[in-house]
Amino acid sequence: MSHEFLSQAHTEQILTDHLHARGVEVERGVELTELSQDAASVKATLRHHDGPVEHVQAPYVVGCDGGRSTVRELAGIAFEGSSYPQTFVLADTDADGLDPGTAHVFVSPDGMLFFFPLVSPAAWRVLAMRPLSDPGASVTLADVQILADRYTNGVVRLRDPVWMTNFRLHHRAAARYRAARIFLAGDAAHIHSPAGAQGMNTGIQDAVNLAWKLAHTLTGDSPESILDTYAAERAPIGRTVLRMSDRAFTIATSTNPVVRIARARVAPTLLPVAAKIAGGRGAIFRTVSQLNIGYPRSPLSATGPAGSSRRVGAGDRLPDAPLAADGAARTLHELTAGPGWHLLLCGSGWPVDAELARASRLRVHRLDHPTATTALVRLRVGGPTAILVRPDGYIGYRGGADLLALRAYVGRWLPRHQ
Ligand SMILES: Cc1cc2nc3c(=O)[nH]c(=O)nc-3n(C[C@H](O)[C@H](O)[C@H](O)COP(=O)(O)OP(=O)(O)OC[C@H]3O[C@@H](n4cnc5c(N)ncnc54)[C@H](O)[C@@H]3O)c2cc1C
């Protein structure tokens, strides 16, 4: 099967363009050098690459400054964990001897070598483990070719490298995601091996989780305590990703004879079979894409009377489904894409002028048969059900026709929406 691989540089460009279109510019060449906070604000010193020093005061600071985070260090947050002993090579090159447009993995007793197809800056991204006995201080095309020969039995010829680097990997997590008015997100909060390709995705979801909570706090729509739910929701996810990628890394690099045989002989047979089985492929996709994560134990997840649902309950991500609203075909995700909270009043039996719908500032949508039949099935709706969807697309509250518990939820987290 052919896949399109989007490089991280390309992904970052898409996000930067999106911000630019909304009037937000990312300032490059500006370094945060000092940080302090008191009860009311955070003060930061920024050094511009062309000399000027700027002093900024802000209600909150989010450190998205990578594994060596200065923000984390200046906030006094420990980064707990260790480094793996292996050295890896990463290179963007052209190559002969590979089927184009398809990812290739070669396994050997030494470890694994990957070729990922790229659109630019070269045709292939090579990722390979160097032998423990030869970590190498630098990397040349000849070094990468020797590695490629070992893994591919000389089948692949590399040429025209764009860039190459040696790197080590670490597995560490911040002891806290928050120090009063300072937060950590992305690699600043957790770093792990790229096994499973989870790092950037986890960081983006950290940012999505925190951004709307900060916005609600700053506008006064939510109490400051909503910010505590960031670490409550994201730290367990960070720990799980670290644990899973650590396991995958250990299997990929172990020198244990049994693991080496399993890696070289059993995995190449079993994994393609698992990926071909519909259930197996779906499970792999949901895990790697992180669409199956949820926050059922979060203080922000509440279930009202007649609202429990094992698969689409409070804390779960709202599933998508086609809708026919106002005659125009739309989807559940499109319906709830606008900023803010969305209240889905599902099934029949809701008074036309349901008090909450009239009085509140929630965006209210009614889902009923026949226009929303598929959505109601996917939402596992039997009787009348109220589903309150957070700005990040997760279900905050699910309950039945009795709206008392929903009112209590809105009163706690969105007091100005009542
Ligand atoms: C070999 C490899 C392959 C990977 N493959 C994948 C993959 O397939 N999928 C995936 O999801 N993830 C992957 N990752 C992980 C991914 O690259 C990281 O998780 C991601 O880049 C983290 O993003 P971030 O914004 O948190 O940190 P970074 O990308 O490190 O960005 C931090 C930014 O902060 C800036 N900065 C640092 N200090 C300061 C300061 N004092 N002042 C101002 N700015 C500062 C830096 O210049 C940088 O721009 C891979 C990682 C590696 C090493």
Coordinates of C-alpha atoms and ligand atoms in Angstrom, one line a residue:
M1 CA 0.0 0.0 0.0
S2 CA 1.3 3.4 -0.9
H3 CA 1.3 6.2 1.8
E4 CA 2.1 9.9 1.6
F5 CA 4.5 11.0 4.3
L6 CA 4.3 14.6 5.4
S7 CA 7.6 15.8 6.8
Q8 CA 7.6 17.7 10.1
A9 CA 9.0 20.8 8.2
H10 CA 5.9 20.6 5.9
T11 CA 3.5 20.2 8.8
E12 CA 5.1 23.2 10.6
Q13 CA 4.7 25.3 7.5
I14 CA 1.0 24.4 7.2
L15 CA 0.5 25.4 10.8
T16 CA 2.5 28.6 10.4
D17 CA 0.5 29.6 7.3
H18 CA -2.7 28.9 9.2
L19 CA -1.6 31.2 12.0
H20 CA -0.5 33.9 9.5
A21 CA -3.9 33.8 7.8
R22 CA -5.4 34.6 11.2
G23 CA -3.0 37.5 11.9
V24 CA -0.6 35.7 14.2
E25 CA 3.1 35.8 13.3
V26 CA 5.7 33.4 14.7
E27 CA 8.8 35.4 15.6
R28 CA 12.0 33.5 14.7
G29 CA 15.4 34.4 16.1
V30 CA 14.1 35.5 19.5
E31 CA 15.5 33.7 22.5
L32 CA 13.9 33.6 26.0
T33 CA 16.8 34.1 28.5
E34 CA 15.2 34.9 31.8
L35 CA 11.9 34.2 33.4
S36 CA 10.3 35.0 36.8
Q37 CA 6.8 35.1 38.2
D38 CA 4.8 36.4 41.0
A39 CA 1.2 36.0 42.0
A40 CA -0.1 38.3 39.2
S41 CA 2.1 37.7 36.2
V42 CA 5.2 36.3 34.5
K43 CA 8.1 38.4 33.4
A44 CA 10.3 37.3 30.5
T45 CA 13.5 38.6 29.0
L46 CA 13.8 38.1 25.2
R47 CA 17.0 38.5 23.2
H48 CA 16.6 39.3 19.5
H49 CA 19.2 37.8 17.2
D50 CA 20.2 41.3 15.9
G51 CA 20.9 42.6 19.4
P52 CA 17.9 44.2 21.1
V53 CA 16.7 42.9 24.5
E54 CA 13.0 43.0 25.2
H55 CA 11.1 42.7 28.5
V56 CA 7.7 41.2 28.4
Q57 CA 5.0 40.8 31.1
A58 CA 2.2 38.3 30.5
P59 CA -0.4 36.6 32.7
Y60 CA 0.8 33.1 31.6
V61 CA 3.8 31.6 29.7
V62 CA 3.7 28.2 27.9
G63 CA 7.1 26.6 27.4
C64 CA 7.0 24.9 24.0
D65 CA 10.7 25.1 23.6
G66 CA 11.7 21.5 23.1
G67 CA 13.6 18.9 25.0
R68 CA 16.2 21.3 26.4
S69 CA 13.5 23.7 27.5
T70 CA 14.9 26.9 29.0
V71 CA 11.4 27.6 30.4
R72 CA 11.3 24.3 32.2
E73 CA 14.8 24.9 33.7
L74 CA 14.0 28.5 34.8
A75 CA 10.7 27.3 36.3
G76 CA 12.6 24.8 38.4
I77 CA 10.8 21.7 37.0
A78 CA 12.8 18.5 37.0
F79 CA 13.1 16.4 33.8
E80 CA 13.1 12.8 35.0
G81 CA 14.4 9.9 33.0
S82 CA 17.5 8.9 31.1
S83 CA 19.2 8.5 27.7
Y84 CA 19.4 5.4 25.5
P85 CA 23.0 4.2 24.8
Q86 CA 22.5 3.7 21.0
T87 CA 23.4 6.3 18.4
F88 CA 21.2 6.8 15.3
V89 CA 21.7 8.2 11.8
L90 CA 19.1 10.4 10.2
A91 CA 19.6 11.4 6.5
D92 CA 17.6 12.8 3.6
T93 CA 19.0 11.4 0.4
D94 CA 18.1 10.0 -3.0
A95 CA 18.5 6.3 -3.5
D96 CA 18.4 3.6 -6.1
G97 CA 17.0 0.1 -5.6
L98 CA 13.8 1.0 -3.7
D99 CA 10.2 0.9 -4.8
P100 CA 9.1 4.6 -4.8
G101 CA 6.3 6.0 -2.7
T102 CA 6.4 3.2 -0.1
A103 CA 7.9 3.0 3.3
H104 CA 10.6 0.2 3.7
V105 CA 11.9 -1.3 6.9
F106 CA 14.9 -3.7 7.1
V107 CA 15.4 -5.7 10.2
S108 CA 18.6 -7.4 11.2
P109 CA 20.3 -8.6 14.4
D110 CA 21.8 -5.1 14.7
G111 CA 18.4 -3.3 14.8
M112 CA 16.3 -1.6 12.1
L113 CA 16.7 0.6 9.2
F114 CA 13.8 2.7 7.7
F115 CA 13.4 4.4 4.4
F116 CA 10.4 6.9 4.4
P117 CA 9.4 8.4 1.0
L118 CA 9.5 12.2 1.0
V119 CA 8.3 14.8 -1.4
S120 CA 11.2 17.2 -0.5
P121 CA 14.0 18.0 0.1
A122 CA 15.1 14.5 -1.1
A123 CA 13.3 11.3 -2.2
W124 CA 14.0 9.4 1.0
R125 CA 14.5 9.9 4.8
V126 CA 16.8 7.2 6.2
L127 CA 16.7 6.3 9.9
A128 CA 19.1 3.7 11.1
M129 CA 20.7 2.5 14.3
R130 CA 24.5 2.4 14.4
P131 CA 26.1 -0.7 15.9
L132 CA 26.8 -0.1 19.6
S133 CA 30.4 -0.9 18.9
D134 CA 30.6 1.9 16.3
P135 CA 28.6 4.9 17.5
G136 CA 30.6 7.2 15.2
A137 CA 31.5 10.8 16.1
S138 CA 30.2 12.2 12.8
V139 CA 28.3 11.0 9.8
T140 CA 29.2 10.9 6.0
L141 CA 27.5 9.4 3.0
A142 CA 30.0 6.5 3.1
D143 CA 29.0 5.8 6.8
V144 CA 25.3 5.7 5.8
Q145 CA 26.0 3.5 2.8
I146 CA 27.9 1.0 5.0
L147 CA 24.8 0.9 7.3
A148 CA 22.5 0.5 4.3
D149 CA 24.6 -2.3 3.0
R150 CA 24.5 -4.2 6.3
Y151 CA 20.7 -4.0 6.5
T152 CA 19.8 -4.4 2.8
N153 CA 22.6 -6.8 1.7
G154 CA 23.9 -4.2 -0.7
V155 CA 20.6 -3.8 -2.6
V156 CA 20.2 0.0 -2.0
R157 CA 22.7 2.6 -3.4
L158 CA 22.5 6.1 -1.7
R159 CA 23.3 9.3 -3.5
D160 CA 22.9 13.1 -3.3
P161 CA 22.5 13.6 0.4
V162 CA 20.8 16.8 1.4
W163 CA 21.7 16.5 5.1
M164 CA 22.8 13.9 7.6
T165 CA 23.1 13.8 11.4
N166 CA 24.0 11.5 14.2
F167 CA 21.7 11.6 17.3
R168 CA 21.0 10.0 20.6
L169 CA 17.5 9.4 22.1
H170 CA 16.2 10.0 25.6
H171 CA 13.1 9.2 27.5
R172 CA 12.2 11.8 30.1
A173 CA 9.1 13.5 31.5
A174 CA 8.7 16.7 33.4
A175 CA 7.9 16.2 37.1
R176 CA 5.1 18.8 36.7
Y177 CA 3.4 20.3 33.7
R178 CA 2.7 23.5 35.6
A179 CA 4.5 25.8 38.0
A180 CA 1.9 28.4 39.0
R181 CA 1.6 30.7 35.8
I182 CA 4.1 28.7 33.8
F183 CA 3.1 25.6 31.7
L184 CA 5.0 23.1 29.7
A185 CA 3.8 21.5 26.4
G186 CA 5.3 19.2 23.8
D187 CA 8.9 18.0 24.0
A188 CA 9.5 20.4 26.9
A189 CA 7.2 18.1 28.9
H190 CA 8.1 14.7 27.5
I191 CA 10.7 13.3 25.1
H192 CA 10.9 9.7 24.0
S193 CA 12.1 7.6 21.0
P194 CA 10.4 8.2 17.7
A195 CA 9.3 4.5 17.7
G196 CA 5.6 4.9 17.0
A197 CA 5.9 8.4 15.6
Q198 CA 4.1 10.0 18.5
G199 CA 6.2 13.0 19.6
M200 CA 4.9 15.8 17.5
N201 CA 1.3 14.6 17.6
T202 CA 1.4 14.4 21.4
G203 CA 2.8 17.9 21.6
I204 CA 0.1 19.3 19.3
Q205 CA -2.6 17.7 21.4
D206 CA -1.0 19.2 24.6
A207 CA -1.3 22.6 22.9
V208 CA -4.8 22.1 21.7
N209 CA -5.8 21.0 25.2
L210 CA -4.3 24.0 27.0
A211 CA -5.0 26.8 24.5
W212 CA -8.8 27.0 25.0
K213 CA -8.5 26.7 28.8
L214 CA -6.1 29.6 28.8
A215 CA -8.4 31.6 26.5
H216 CA -11.4 30.8 28.8
T217 CA -9.5 31.9 31.9
L218 CA -8.3 35.1 30.3
T219 CA -11.8 36.1 29.1
G220 CA -13.3 35.2 32.5
D221 CA -15.6 32.5 31.0
S222 CA -14.1 29.8 33.2
P223 CA -12.6 29.8 36.7
E224 CA -8.8 29.6 37.0
S225 CA -9.2 26.1 38.3
I226 CA -9.9 24.9 34.7
L227 CA -6.1 25.2 34.1
D228 CA -5.5 22.4 36.6
T229 CA -7.3 20.0 34.3
Y230 CA -4.5 20.5 31.7
A231 CA -2.0 18.4 33.7
A232 CA -4.7 16.1 35.0
E233 CA -5.6 15.2 31.4
R234 CA -2.3 15.4 29.5
A235 CA 0.3 14.1 32.0
P236 CA -1.2 10.5 32.0
I237 CA -1.2 10.6 28.1
G238 CA 2.4 11.7 28.2
R239 CA 3.3 8.9 30.5
T240 CA 1.5 6.3 28.4
V241 CA 3.3 7.5 25.2
L242 CA 6.6 7.3 27.0
R243 CA 5.9 3.7 28.2
M244 CA 4.7 2.5 24.8
S245 CA 7.5 4.1 22.8
D246 CA 10.0 2.7 25.4
R247 CA 8.7 -0.8 24.8
A248 CA 8.7 -0.4 21.0
F249 CA 12.3 1.0 21.2
T250 CA 13.4 -1.9 23.4
I251 CA 12.0 -4.5 20.9
A252 CA 13.6 -2.6 18.0
T253 CA 17.0 -2.4 19.5
S254 CA 17.4 -5.3 21.9
T255 CA 20.4 -7.6 21.7
N256 CA 18.6 -10.4 23.5
P257 CA 18.8 -13.5 21.2
V258 CA 15.1 -14.3 21.5
V259 CA 14.0 -10.8 20.8
R260 CA 16.5 -10.6 17.9
I261 CA 15.0 -13.7 16.3
A262 CA 11.4 -12.4 16.9
R263 CA 12.4 -9.1 15.3
A264 CA 14.1 -10.5 12.3
R265 CA 11.9 -13.5 11.5
V266 CA 8.5 -13.3 13.3
A267 CA 7.6 -9.6 13.1
P268 CA 8.1 -9.3 9.3
T269 CA 5.6 -12.1 8.8
L270 CA 3.1 -11.2 11.5
L271 CA 2.9 -7.4 11.3
P272 CA 1.8 -7.2 7.6
V273 CA -0.9 -9.8 8.3
A274 CA -2.2 -7.9 11.4
A275 CA -2.2 -4.7 9.3
K276 CA -4.3 -6.4 6.6
I277 CA -7.0 -7.6 9.0
A278 CA -9.6 -4.9 9.1
G279 CA -9.8 -4.9 13.0
G280 CA -6.0 -4.9 13.3
R281 CA -5.6 -2.1 10.8
G282 CA -8.2 0.0 12.6
A283 CA -6.7 -0.6 16.0
I284 CA -3.2 0.3 14.7
F285 CA -4.6 3.5 13.0
R286 CA -6.6 4.6 16.1
T287 CA -3.5 4.1 18.4
V288 CA -0.9 5.7 16.2
S289 CA -3.2 8.6 15.2
Q290 CA -4.1 9.1 18.9
L291 CA -7.7 9.4 18.0
N292 CA -8.6 6.9 20.7
I293 CA -7.3 8.8 23.6
G294 CA -9.8 10.2 26.1
Y295 CA -10.1 11.9 29.5
P296 CA -12.8 9.9 31.3
R297 CA -11.2 10.5 34.7
S298 CA -10.8 14.2 34.3
P299 CA -12.6 16.6 36.6
L300 CA -14.0 18.1 33.3
S301 CA -15.7 14.9 32.4
A302 CA -19.2 14.4 34.0
T303 CA -22.0 12.0 33.5
G304 CA -25.6 13.0 34.4
P305 CA -28.5 10.7 35.0
A306 CA -29.1 8.2 32.1
G307 CA -25.9 9.5 30.5
S308 CA -23.4 6.7 30.9
S309 CA -22.0 5.3 27.6
R310 CA -19.1 2.9 27.4
R311 CA -17.9 4.1 24.0
V312 CA -19.2 7.6 23.6
G313 CA -19.2 8.9 27.1
A314 CA -17.9 12.0 29.0
G315 CA -14.2 12.3 28.3
D316 CA -14.4 10.6 24.9
R317 CA -13.6 12.3 21.6
L318 CA -16.8 13.2 19.7
P319 CA -17.1 10.7 16.8
D320 CA -17.9 12.1 13.3
A321 CA -20.9 11.1 11.3
P322 CA -22.8 12.5 8.2
L323 CA -25.7 14.8 8.9
A324 CA -28.4 16.3 6.7
A325 CA -29.0 19.7 8.4
D326 CA -31.2 22.3 6.8
G327 CA -31.2 20.3 3.7
A328 CA -27.4 20.6 3.3
A329 CA -25.3 17.5 4.0
R330 CA -22.8 18.2 6.8
T331 CA -21.0 16.2 9.4
L332 CA -21.1 16.2 13.1
H333 CA -17.5 17.6 13.2
E334 CA -18.4 20.4 10.9
L335 CA -21.4 21.2 13.0
T336 CA -19.3 21.5 16.1
A337 CA -16.2 23.1 14.5
G338 CA -17.1 26.7 15.4
P339 CA -15.2 28.0 18.5
G340 CA -16.8 27.5 21.9
W341 CA -18.9 24.8 23.4
H342 CA -21.6 22.9 21.6
L343 CA -24.7 21.4 23.2
L344 CA -26.2 18.5 21.2
L345 CA -29.8 17.8 22.2
C346 CA -30.2 14.3 20.8
G347 CA -33.5 12.5 20.1
S348 CA -37.0 13.7 20.4
G349 CA -38.8 15.0 23.4
W350 CA -36.9 18.2 24.0
P351 CA -39.2 21.2 24.4
V352 CA -38.9 23.5 21.4
D353 CA -37.8 26.4 23.7
A354 CA -35.7 24.3 26.1
E355 CA -34.7 26.8 28.7
L356 CA -31.0 26.1 28.6
A357 CA -31.0 26.6 24.8
R358 CA -32.7 29.9 25.1
A359 CA -30.8 31.4 28.0
S360 CA -27.3 30.1 27.6
R361 CA -24.5 31.2 25.4
L362 CA -23.8 27.6 24.4
R363 CA -24.3 26.8 20.7
V364 CA -27.2 24.4 20.7
H365 CA -27.9 21.8 18.0
R366 CA -30.9 19.4 17.8
L367 CA -30.2 16.0 16.4
D368 CA -33.1 13.8 15.5
H369 CA -34.4 11.3 13.0
P370 CA -34.3 11.2 10.0
T371 CA -31.6 13.9 9.3
A372 CA -29.3 12.7 12.0
T373 CA -30.0 9.0 12.2
T374 CA -26.4 7.9 11.5
A375 CA -25.1 10.4 14.0
L376 CA -27.5 9.2 16.7
V377 CA -26.5 5.6 16.1
R378 CA -22.8 6.5 16.3
L379 CA -23.4 8.5 19.4
R380 CA -25.2 5.4 20.9
V381 CA -28.2 7.5 21.7
G382 CA -31.4 5.7 22.8
G383 CA -33.6 8.1 24.6
P384 CA -33.3 11.9 24.8
T385 CA -29.6 12.7 25.5
A386 CA -27.7 15.9 26.1
I387 CA -24.1 15.9 25.0
L388 CA -21.9 19.0 25.7
V389 CA -18.9 19.2 23.5
R390 CA -15.8 21.1 24.6
P391 CA -13.9 23.5 22.3
D392 CA -11.3 20.7 21.6
G393 CA -13.9 18.2 20.4
Y394 CA -14.1 16.1 23.6
I395 CA -17.3 15.3 25.4
G396 CA -17.5 17.2 28.7
Y397 CA -20.9 16.1 29.8
R398 CA -23.4 13.5 28.8
G399 CA -26.8 13.0 30.4
G400 CA -30.4 12.3 29.9
A401 CA -33.5 14.6 29.7
D402 CA -33.1 15.8 33.3
L403 CA -30.9 18.9 32.8
L404 CA -30.2 19.6 36.5
A405 CA -26.7 17.9 36.4
L406 CA -25.9 19.7 33.1
R407 CA -26.8 23.1 34.8
A408 CA -24.5 22.2 37.7
Y409 CA -21.7 21.4 35.2
V410 CA -22.2 24.7 33.3
G411 CA -22.4 26.5 36.6
R412 CA -19.0 25.1 37.6
W413 CA -17.0 25.4 34.5
L414 CA -18.8 28.1 32.4
P415 CA -20.6 30.3 34.9
R416 CA -21.1 33.1 32.4
H417 CA -22.8 30.8 30.0
Q418 CA -25.8 30.2 32.1
Ligands
LIG1 C1 14.5 11.2 14.4 C2 13.1 11.7 14.9 C3 12.0 11.3 14.2 C4 10.7 11.8 14.7 N1 9.6 11.4 14.0 C5 8.4 11.8 14.4 C6 7.2 11.4 13.7 O1 7.3 10.7 12.7 N2 6.0 11.8 14.2 C7 5.9 12.6 15.3 O2 4.8 13.0 15.7 N3 7.0 13.0 16.0 C8 8.3 12.6 15.5 N4 9.4 13.0 16.2 C9 9.3 13.9 17.4 C10 9.1 15.4 17.0 O3 10.1 15.8 16.2 C11 9.0 16.2 18.3 O4 8.2 15.6 19.3 C12 8.5 17.6 18.0 O5 9.4 18.3 17.2 C13 8.4 18.4 19.4 O6 7.9 19.7 19.1 P1 8.1 20.9 20.1 O7 7.5 22.1 19.4 O8 7.6 20.4 21.4 O9 9.7 21.1 20.2 P2 10.7 21.4 19.1 O10 10.3 20.9 17.8 O11 12.0 21.0 19.7 O12 10.6 23.0 19.0 C14 11.1 23.8 20.0 C15 11.3 25.2 19.5 O13 11.6 26.1 20.6 C16 12.7 26.9 20.2 N5 13.4 27.3 21.4 C17 14.2 26.5 22.2 N6 14.7 27.2 23.3 C18 14.2 28.5 23.1 C19 14.4 29.7 23.9 N7 15.1 29.7 25.0 N8 13.8 30.8 23.4 C20 13.0 30.8 22.3 N9 12.8 29.7 21.5 C21 13.4 28.5 21.9 C22 13.5 26.0 19.2 O14 14.3 26.8 18.4 C23 12.4 25.4 18.5 O15 12.0 26.2 17.4 C24 10.6 12.6 15.8 C25 11.8 13.0 16.5 C26 13.1 12.5 16.0 C27 14.3 12.9 16.8

